[in-house]
mmCIF file of C-alpha atoms in Angstrom:
data_model
loop_
_atom_site.group_PDB
_atom_site.id
_atom_site.type_symbol
_atom_site.label_atom_id
_atom_site.label_comp_id
_atom_site.label_asym_id
_atom_site.label_seq_id
_atom_site.Cartn_x
_atom_site.Cartn_y
_atom_site.Cartn_z
ATOM 1 C CA MET A 165 99.044 41.550 152.571
ATOM 2 C CA HIS A 166 101.664 43.005 150.276
ATOM 3 C CA TYR A 167 100.154 40.948 147.500
ATOM 4 C CA LEU A 168 96.721 42.565 148.072
ATOM 5 C CA ASN A 169 98.249 46.049 148.072
ATOM 6 C CA ARG A 170 99.943 45.334 144.744
ATOM 7 C CA ILE A 171 96.589 44.275 143.280
ATOM 8 C CA LYS A 172 94.947 47.507 144.497
ATOM 9 C CA ILE A 173 97.740 49.676 143.060
ATOM 10 C CA THR A 174 97.552 47.887 139.717
ATOM 11 C CA ASN A 175 93.793 48.361 139.595
ATOM 12 C CA LEU A 176 94.150 52.059 140.447
ATOM 13 C CA LYS A 177 96.622 52.526 137.591
ATOM 14 C CA LYS A 178 94.254 50.840 135.187
ATOM 15 C CA LEU A 179 91.389 52.956 136.447
ATOM 16 C CA PHE A 180 93.489 56.118 136.073
ATOM 17 C CA CYS A 181 94.431 55.194 132.503
ATOM 18 C CA VAL A 182 90.783 54.571 131.652
ATOM 19 C CA LEU A 183 89.768 57.926 133.164
ATOM 20 C CA VAL A 184 92.515 59.752 131.235
ATOM 21 C CA PHE A 185 91.456 58.048 128.005
ATOM 22 C CA LEU A 186 87.781 58.872 128.563
ATOM 23 C CA THR A 187 88.534 62.458 129.570
ATOM 24 C CA THR A 188 90.824 63.027 126.561
ATOM 25 C CA GLY A 189 88.351 61.400 124.195
ATOM 26 C CA ASN A 190 85.508 63.500 125.577
ATOM 27 C CA ALA A 191 87.594 66.685 125.231
ATOM 28 C CA LEU A 192 88.535 65.853 121.665
ATOM 29 C CA TRP A 193 84.921 65.063 120.819
ATOM 30 C CA SER A 194 83.662 68.295 122.343
ATOM 31 C CA GLN A 195 86.309 70.278 120.433
ATOM 32 C CA ARG A 196 85.790 68.534 117.099
ATOM 33 C CA ASP A 197 84.385 71.686 115.456
ATOM 34 C CA THR A 198 87.203 73.983 116.514
ATOM 35 C CA LEU A 199 89.888 71.544 115.402
ATOM 36 C CA LYS A 200 88.262 70.923 112.037
ATOM 37 C CA GLU A 201 90.086 72.788 109.254
ATOM 38 C CA GLU A 202 88.331 75.121 106.869
ATOM 39 C CA PRO A 203 87.839 73.785 103.335
ATOM 40 C CA TYR A 204 90.979 74.334 101.289
ATOM 41 C CA VAL A 205 88.954 75.440 98.279
ATOM 42 C CA TYR A 206 85.479 76.896 98.640
ATOM 43 C CA PHE A 207 82.995 78.753 96.460
ATOM 44 C CA ASN A 208 83.659 82.429 97.004
ATOM 45 C CA GLY A 209 81.605 84.376 94.458
ATOM 46 C CA THR A 210 80.827 85.135 90.824
ATOM 47 C CA SER A 211 81.914 87.724 88.317
ATOM 48 C CA TYR A 212 80.334 89.038 85.137
ATOM 49 C CA ILE A 213 82.474 90.373 82.309
ATOM 50 C CA ALA A 214 82.337 92.002 78.903
ATOM 51 C CA GLY A 215 85.357 92.521 76.728
ATOM 52 C CA PHE A 216 87.166 91.639 73.554
ATOM 53 C CA MET A 217 90.083 89.669 72.208
ATOM 54 C CA ILE A 218 92.196 90.552 69.180
ATOM 55 C CA ASN A 219 94.373 88.069 67.362
ATOM 56 C CA GLU A 220 96.452 88.222 64.225
ATOM 57 C CA PHE A 221 95.545 85.738 61.519
ATOM 58 C CA LYS A 222 96.661 84.662 58.111
ATOM 59 C CA GLU A 223 94.106 85.458 55.437
ATOM 60 C CA HIS A 224 92.402 82.598 53.634
ATOM 61 C CA ASP A 225 93.580 82.612 50.035
ATOM 62 C CA PRO A 226 91.033 82.110 47.210
ATOM 63 C CA PRO A 227 92.127 78.529 46.321
ATOM 64 C CA ARG A 228 91.506 77.459 49.923
ATOM 65 C CA LEU A 229 88.118 79.199 50.003
ATOM 66 C CA LYS A 230 87.151 77.557 46.708
ATOM 67 C CA GLN A 231 87.784 74.159 48.301
ATOM 68 C CA LEU A 232 85.684 75.069 51.335
ATOM 69 C CA VAL A 233 82.640 76.308 49.427
ATOM 70 C CA PRO A 234 82.602 74.954 45.867
ATOM 71 C CA GLN A 235 78.934 75.964 45.568
ATOM 72 C CA ASN A 236 79.720 79.692 45.855
ATOM 73 C CA SER A 237 79.767 80.963 42.273
ATOM 74 C CA ILE A 238 81.484 84.279 43.093
ATOM 75 C CA LEU A 239 84.382 82.496 44.774
ATOM 76 C CA GLN A 240 84.714 80.127 41.854
ATOM 77 C CA SER A 241 84.786 83.036 39.381
ATOM 78 C CA ASN A 242 87.717 84.740 41.128
ATOM 79 C CA PRO A 243 90.773 84.073 38.922
ATOM 80 C CA ASP A 244 93.998 82.871 40.538
ATOM 81 C CA SER A 245 95.714 85.904 39.048
ATOM 82 C CA ALA A 246 93.689 88.279 41.250
ATOM 83 C CA LYS A 247 95.872 90.507 43.411
ATOM 84 C CA ASN A 248 95.351 90.860 47.159
ATOM 85 C CA ILE A 249 94.653 94.553 47.805
ATOM 86 C CA SER A 250 93.598 94.309 51.467
ATOM 87 C CA ASN A 251 95.977 95.036 54.340
ATOM 88 C CA GLY A 252 98.292 92.208 53.368
ATOM 89 C CA SER A 253 98.573 88.522 54.111
ATOM 90 C CA SER A 254 98.007 89.115 57.835
ATOM 91 C CA THR A 255 95.599 91.286 59.744
ATOM 92 C CA GLY A 256 93.669 91.257 63.018
ATOM 93 C CA ILE A 257 90.321 89.870 64.122
ATOM 94 C CA PHE A 258 88.263 91.704 66.743
ATOM 95 C CA ARG A 259 86.240 89.294 68.919
ATOM 96 C CA PRO A 260 83.816 90.860 71.437
ATOM 97 C CA ASN A 261 82.503 88.593 74.197
ATOM 98 C CA ILE A 262 80.485 88.468 77.411
ATOM 99 C CA GLY A 263 80.678 85.861 80.140
ATOM 100 C CA VAL A 264 80.227 84.731 83.712
ATOM 101 C CA ASN A 265 82.885 83.301 86.058
ATOM 102 C CA PHE A 266 82.621 81.163 89.185
ATOM 103 C CA HIS A 267 85.353 81.711 91.785
ATOM 104 C CA PHE A 268 86.696 79.071 94.175
ATOM 105 C CA LYS A 269 89.006 80.607 96.777
ATOM 106 C CA THR A 270 91.771 78.977 98.799
ATOM 107 C CA ARG A 271 92.707 79.870 102.371
ATOM 108 C CA ASP A 272 94.655 83.097 102.780
ATOM 109 C CA TRP A 273 98.314 83.011 103.729
ATOM 110 C CA LYS A 274 100.799 85.617 104.905
ATOM 111 C CA LEU A 275 104.297 86.616 103.851
ATOM 112 C CA GLY A 276 105.522 88.875 106.611
ATOM 113 C CA SER A 277 102.729 91.361 107.178
ATOM 114 C CA LYS A 278 101.274 90.949 103.669
ATOM 115 C CA ARG A 279 98.198 88.828 103.055
ATOM 116 C CA PHE A 280 97.739 86.769 99.867
ATOM 117 C CA SER A 281 95.265 84.301 98.425
ATOM 118 C CA SER A 282 94.691 82.248 95.299
ATOM 119 C CA GLU A 283 91.599 81.268 93.339
ATOM 120 C CA TRP A 284 90.406 78.759 90.804
ATOM 121 C CA ARG A 285 88.156 80.502 88.305
ATOM 122 C CA VAL A 286 85.870 78.741 85.822
ATOM 123 C CA GLY A 287 84.325 80.853 83.059
ATOM 124 C CA LEU A 288 81.639 80.433 80.415
ATOM 125 C CA ASN A 289 81.731 82.950 77.557
ATOM 126 C CA ILE A 290 79.934 83.682 74.302
ATOM 127 C CA GLY A 291 81.189 85.951 71.565
ATOM 128 C CA SER A 292 81.418 86.617 67.874
ATOM 129 C CA THR A 293 83.946 87.524 65.216
ATOM 130 C CA TYR A 294 83.426 91.120 64.208
ATOM 131 C CA ARG A 295 84.769 90.583 60.695
ATOM 132 C CA GLU A 296 87.527 88.823 58.780
ATOM 133 C CA LYS A 297 87.745 90.740 55.520
ATOM 134 C CA SER A 298 89.887 90.123 52.423
ATOM 135 C CA ARG A 299 89.812 91.921 49.089
ATOM 136 C CA TYR A 300 91.204 90.989 45.677
ATOM 137 C CA SER A 301 91.338 92.750 42.320
ATOM 138 C CA VAL A 302 91.978 91.758 38.712
ATOM 139 C CA LYS A 303 92.417 94.287 35.900
ATOM 140 C CA GLY A 304 90.594 94.167 32.578
ATOM 141 C CA GLU A 305 89.577 96.252 29.580
ATOM 142 C CA THR A 306 86.125 96.980 28.231
ATOM 143 C CA PRO A 307 85.512 95.722 24.668
ATOM 144 C CA VAL A 308 83.836 98.156 22.296
ATOM 145 C CA ASP A 309 83.846 96.325 18.996
ATOM 146 C CA THR A 310 84.253 92.866 17.462
ATOM 147 C CA PHE A 311 84.958 92.035 13.800
ATOM 148 C CA TYR A 312 85.593 88.802 11.956
ATOM 149 C CA SER A 313 88.348 88.034 9.450
ATOM 150 C CA ASN A 314 89.098 84.655 7.886
ATOM 151 C CA HIS A 315 86.638 82.953 10.224
ATOM 152 C CA THR A 316 88.368 84.350 13.329
ATOM 153 C CA ASN A 317 87.065 87.069 15.586
ATOM 154 C CA THR A 318 89.073 89.955 16.979
ATOM 155 C CA VAL A 319 87.994 92.083 19.930
ATOM 156 C CA ILE A 320 89.040 95.722 20.119
ATOM 157 C CA TYR A 321 89.438 97.142 23.631
ATOM 158 C CA GLU A 322 89.028 100.872 23.553
ATOM 159 C CA GLY A 323 86.493 101.406 26.279
ATOM 160 C CA GLY A 324 88.972 102.014 29.069
ATOM 161 C CA ALA A 325 90.415 99.859 31.835
ATOM 162 C CA TYR A 326 88.518 98.580 34.877
ATOM 163 C CA ASP A 327 89.147 96.565 38.010
ATOM 164 C CA GLN A 328 86.991 93.594 38.956
ATOM 165 C CA HIS A 329 87.009 93.473 42.740
ATOM 166 C CA TYR A 330 86.262 90.462 44.943
ATOM 167 C CA GLN A 331 85.666 90.754 48.674
ATOM 168 C CA TYR A 332 85.252 87.983 51.257
ATOM 169 C CA ILE A 333 83.817 88.611 54.702
ATOM 170 C CA ILE A 334 83.891 85.719 57.186
ATOM 171 C CA LYS A 335 81.769 85.904 60.333
ATOM 172 C CA SER A 336 81.306 83.455 63.189
ATOM 173 C CA LYS A 337 80.076 82.960 66.736
ATOM 174 C CA GLN A 338 81.933 81.273 69.586
ATOM 175 C CA VAL A 339 81.193 79.729 72.933
ATOM 176 C CA TYR A 340 84.106 78.824 75.159
ATOM 177 C CA VAL A 341 84.912 77.493 78.592
ATOM 178 C CA ASP A 342 88.118 78.461 80.347
ATOM 179 C CA ILE A 343 89.761 77.826 83.690
ATOM 180 C CA SER A 344 92.227 80.080 85.484
ATOM 181 C CA LYS A 345 94.483 79.818 88.496
ATOM 182 C CA THR A 346 95.075 83.298 89.880
ATOM 183 C CA TYR A 347 97.146 84.698 92.749
ATOM 184 C CA HIS A 348 95.891 87.800 94.570
ATOM 185 C CA SER A 349 97.111 90.423 96.942
ATOM 186 C CA ASN A 350 94.858 91.101 99.940
ATOM 187 C CA GLN A 351 91.251 91.049 98.646
ATOM 188 C CA LEU A 352 90.043 92.600 101.907
ATOM 189 C CA LYS A 353 91.607 95.885 100.787
ATOM 190 C CA ARG A 354 89.871 98.401 98.559
ATOM 191 C CA PHE A 355 92.408 97.801 95.773
ATOM 192 C CA SER A 356 94.072 94.481 94.980
ATOM 193 C CA ILE A 357 95.902 93.010 91.993
ATOM 194 C CA TYR A 358 96.330 89.510 90.631
ATOM 195 C CA THR A 359 97.946 87.428 87.906
ATOM 196 C CA GLY A 360 98.013 83.768 86.933
ATOM 197 C CA ILE A 361 97.457 81.419 84.015
ATOM 198 C CA ASN A 362 94.357 80.826 81.875
ATOM 199 C CA VAL A 363 93.543 78.010 79.432
ATOM 200 C CA GLY A 364 90.362 77.450 77.465
ATOM 201 C CA ILE A 365 88.605 75.548 74.692
ATOM 202 C CA SER A 366 86.154 77.132 72.263
ATOM 203 C CA TYR A 367 83.652 75.972 69.681
ATOM 204 C CA SER A 368 83.194 78.223 66.648
ATOM 205 C CA PHE A 369 79.764 77.883 65.003
ATOM 206 C CA SER A 370 77.376 79.762 62.693
ATOM 207 C CA ASN A 371 80.354 80.419 60.440
ATOM 208 C CA SER A 372 79.611 81.991 57.073
ATOM 209 C CA ILE A 373 81.356 83.684 54.195
ATOM 210 C CA GLU A 374 79.872 86.545 52.210
ATOM 211 C CA ALA A 375 81.426 86.845 48.766
ATOM 212 C CA VAL A 376 80.905 90.091 46.850
ATOM 213 C CA THR A 377 82.060 91.112 43.409
ATOM 214 C CA ALA A 378 81.732 94.455 41.636
ATOM 215 C CA GLU A 379 83.320 96.313 38.770
ATOM 216 C CA TYR A 380 85.253 99.489 39.425
ATOM 217 C CA LYS A 381 85.775 101.759 36.434
ATOM 218 C CA GLU A 382 88.204 104.619 36.069
ATOM 219 C CA GLY A 383 86.837 107.809 37.532
ATOM 220 C CA GLN A 384 84.258 105.964 39.629
ATOM 221 C CA LYS A 385 83.946 106.909 43.299
ATOM 222 C CA LYS A 386 85.652 104.361 45.545
ATOM 223 C CA HIS A 387 84.073 102.903 48.659
ATOM 224 C CA PRO A 388 86.903 102.055 51.060
ATOM 225 C CA GLY A 389 84.646 99.864 53.173
ATOM 226 C CA GLN A 390 82.390 97.116 51.894
ATOM 227 C CA LEU A 391 82.270 96.300 48.227
ATOM 228 C CA LYS A 392 78.501 95.674 48.337
ATOM 229 C CA PHE A 393 77.918 99.444 48.103
ATOM 230 C CA TYR A 394 79.378 99.619 44.583
ATOM 231 C CA PRO A 395 76.851 99.977 41.731
ATOM 232 C CA GLY A 396 75.987 96.605 40.257
ATOM 233 C CA ALA A 397 77.577 94.621 43.106
ATOM 234 C CA VAL A 398 76.592 90.951 43.390
ATOM 235 C CA THR A 399 76.574 89.174 46.788
ATOM 236 C CA GLU A 400 76.433 85.483 47.641
ATOM 237 C CA LYS A 401 76.515 84.077 51.186
ATOM 238 C CA THR A 402 77.517 80.497 52.045
ATOM 239 C CA ASN A 403 77.812 78.626 55.347
ATOM 240 C CA LEU A 404 81.188 77.329 56.542
ATOM 241 C CA PRO A 405 81.936 74.306 58.783
ATOM 242 C CA SER A 406 82.292 74.603 62.565
ATOM 243 C CA TYR A 407 85.562 73.921 64.382
ATOM 244 C CA PHE A 408 87.289 73.898 67.776
ATOM 245 C CA TYR A 409 90.169 76.096 68.902
ATOM 246 C CA TYR A 410 92.204 76.492 72.089
ATOM 247 C CA GLN A 411 93.939 79.326 73.832
ATOM 248 C CA ALA A 412 96.371 79.924 76.688
ATOM 249 C CA THR A 413 96.869 83.373 78.214
ATOM 250 C CA VAL A 414 98.330 85.173 81.204
ATOM 251 C CA PRO A 415 95.723 87.405 82.924
ATOM 252 C CA ILE A 416 96.849 90.552 84.750
ATOM 253 C CA GLY A 417 94.067 92.328 86.594
ATOM 254 C CA PHE A 418 92.849 94.496 89.436
ATOM 255 C CA ILE A 419 89.867 94.471 91.813
ATOM 256 C CA LEU A 420 88.236 97.597 93.270
ATOM 257 C CA ARG A 421 86.168 96.337 96.186
ATOM 258 C CA VAL A 422 83.633 98.337 98.165
ATOM 259 C CA VAL A 423 85.200 98.566 101.639
ATOM 260 C CA SER A 424 84.074 100.453 104.737
ATOM 261 C CA TYR A 425 87.189 101.044 106.825
ATOM 262 C CA LYS A 426 85.078 102.756 109.468
ATOM 263 C CA LYS A 427 83.048 99.581 110.024
ATOM 264 C CA GLN A 428 86.013 97.384 109.087
ATOM 265 C CA ILE A 429 83.906 95.497 106.559
ATOM 266 C CA ALA A 430 84.760 94.462 102.985
ATOM 267 C CA LYS A 431 81.440 94.369 101.174
ATOM 268 C CA ARG A 432 80.265 92.028 98.459
ATOM 269 C CA MET A 433 80.430 94.355 95.430
ATOM 270 C CA ALA A 434 83.621 94.938 93.419
ATOM 271 C CA LEU A 435 84.676 96.174 89.977
ATOM 272 C CA THR A 436 87.254 94.260 87.961
ATOM 273 C CA GLY A 437 89.527 94.892 85.012
ATOM 274 C CA GLU A 438 91.829 92.429 83.283
ATOM 275 C CA VAL A 439 94.302 92.306 80.422
ATOM 276 C CA ARG A 440 95.061 88.950 78.792
ATOM 277 C CA LEU A 441 98.123 88.130 76.688
ATOM 278 C CA GLY A 442 98.882 84.756 75.169
ATOM 279 C CA TYR A 443 98.387 82.463 72.193
ATOM 280 C CA ARG A 444 95.532 80.962 70.228
ATOM 281 C CA PHE A 445 95.745 77.532 68.587
ATOM 282 C CA ASP A 446 93.171 76.503 66.015
ATOM 283 C CA ASP A 447 92.458 74.129 63.176
ATOM 284 C CA ASP A 448 90.644 76.763 61.156
ATOM 285 C CA PHE A 449 88.204 74.992 58.796
ATOM 286 C CA GLY A 450 90.587 72.027 58.659
ATOM 287 C CA GLN A 451 93.667 74.157 57.933
ATOM 288 C CA ALA A 452 96.212 73.963 60.767
ATOM 289 C CA TYR A 453 97.725 77.306 61.762
ATOM 290 C CA LYS A 454 100.760 78.020 63.848
ATOM 291 C CA PRO A 455 100.075 79.631 67.250
ATOM 292 C CA THR A 456 99.021 83.247 66.852
ATOM 293 C CA PHE A 457 99.530 85.949 69.460
ATOM 294 C CA ILE A 458 96.350 87.281 71.088
ATOM 295 C CA GLY A 459 95.566 90.073 73.505
ATOM 296 C CA GLY A 460 92.402 91.364 75.069
ATOM 297 C CA LEU A 461 90.657 93.445 77.698
ATOM 298 C CA GLN A 462 87.909 92.286 80.075
ATOM 299 C CA LEU A 463 85.866 94.600 82.332
ATOM 300 C CA GLY A 464 83.144 93.606 84.754
ATOM 301 C CA CYS A 465 81.919 93.269 88.314
ATOM 302 C CA LYS A 466 82.563 90.661 90.978
ATOM 303 C CA MET A 467 80.044 89.619 93.615
ATOM 304 C CA TYR A 468 81.525 88.008 96.729
ATOM 305 C CA LEU A 469 79.208 85.638 98.581
ATOM 306 C CA PHE A 470 79.658 87.303 101.979
ATOM 307 C CA LYS A 471 80.811 90.494 103.620
ATOM 308 C CA GLU A 472 84.150 89.974 105.350
ATOM 309 C CA PRO A 473 85.873 91.746 108.257
ATOM 310 C CA THR A 474 88.989 93.628 107.199
ATOM 311 C CA ASN A 475 90.773 93.159 110.564
ATOM 312 C CA ARG A 476 91.335 89.418 110.204
#
């Protein structure tokens, strides 16, 4: 009898364990959606920008340009004794650009009562070099007479001095892809700020050099801009090879989002502004440069995918 009771108790325990297992499994299965975590990184929106970058560069000297484009007759005619009369051996390049970015947001987190988030941002940009301009000059005198004595000729220079000017204008287009990791204050507020790190690779194409030469005589009106406006100026344009360059910058920006505090809704539209500071690394037409400091300004608009409640 006691043996039968022990069998019944053992069976009841087994049955209870099975019921607990089935009940727990059913509960977990029914709650699978609420226990599932949100994606750690998800597509959050796009932004559209227009801006510019400025970087200092070392001017290409005439011997280097002669190697690049031996077919350019104006470059080849520039004597090595010509003096650089532009702004010096270094100047700045202005590079306007437009682009689109795709934003991938991480989950928000809190420090005390403050809300923060981070994003991965992938951008595609196109731009151009406004102008890289160098100018050189060599002095000469105008001959007015030639006479021969003992089978040798002598030239008399009494026509006044002149300067033979040479100007080189290099233009190019660029397309570049960059990726940023940014850290933001609360993007559900009307005003938020962010910073991070940005790296990118660019391809410079449609590069060309325009070589101009003209004679400047004493008393002639000077044109401080392009030499091609001088009387008798000669221009010759030659294509240059394409090349890659890289850059790394620190972006510092702000977001002005359209927010209705009355309805407690952060809307999709926002305005953005960003300053970038960093370095550019390039193998410019096969000539390796040291890193050069760059800075720029980007303005645009950001479109979030969804409206979001501000009381989260």
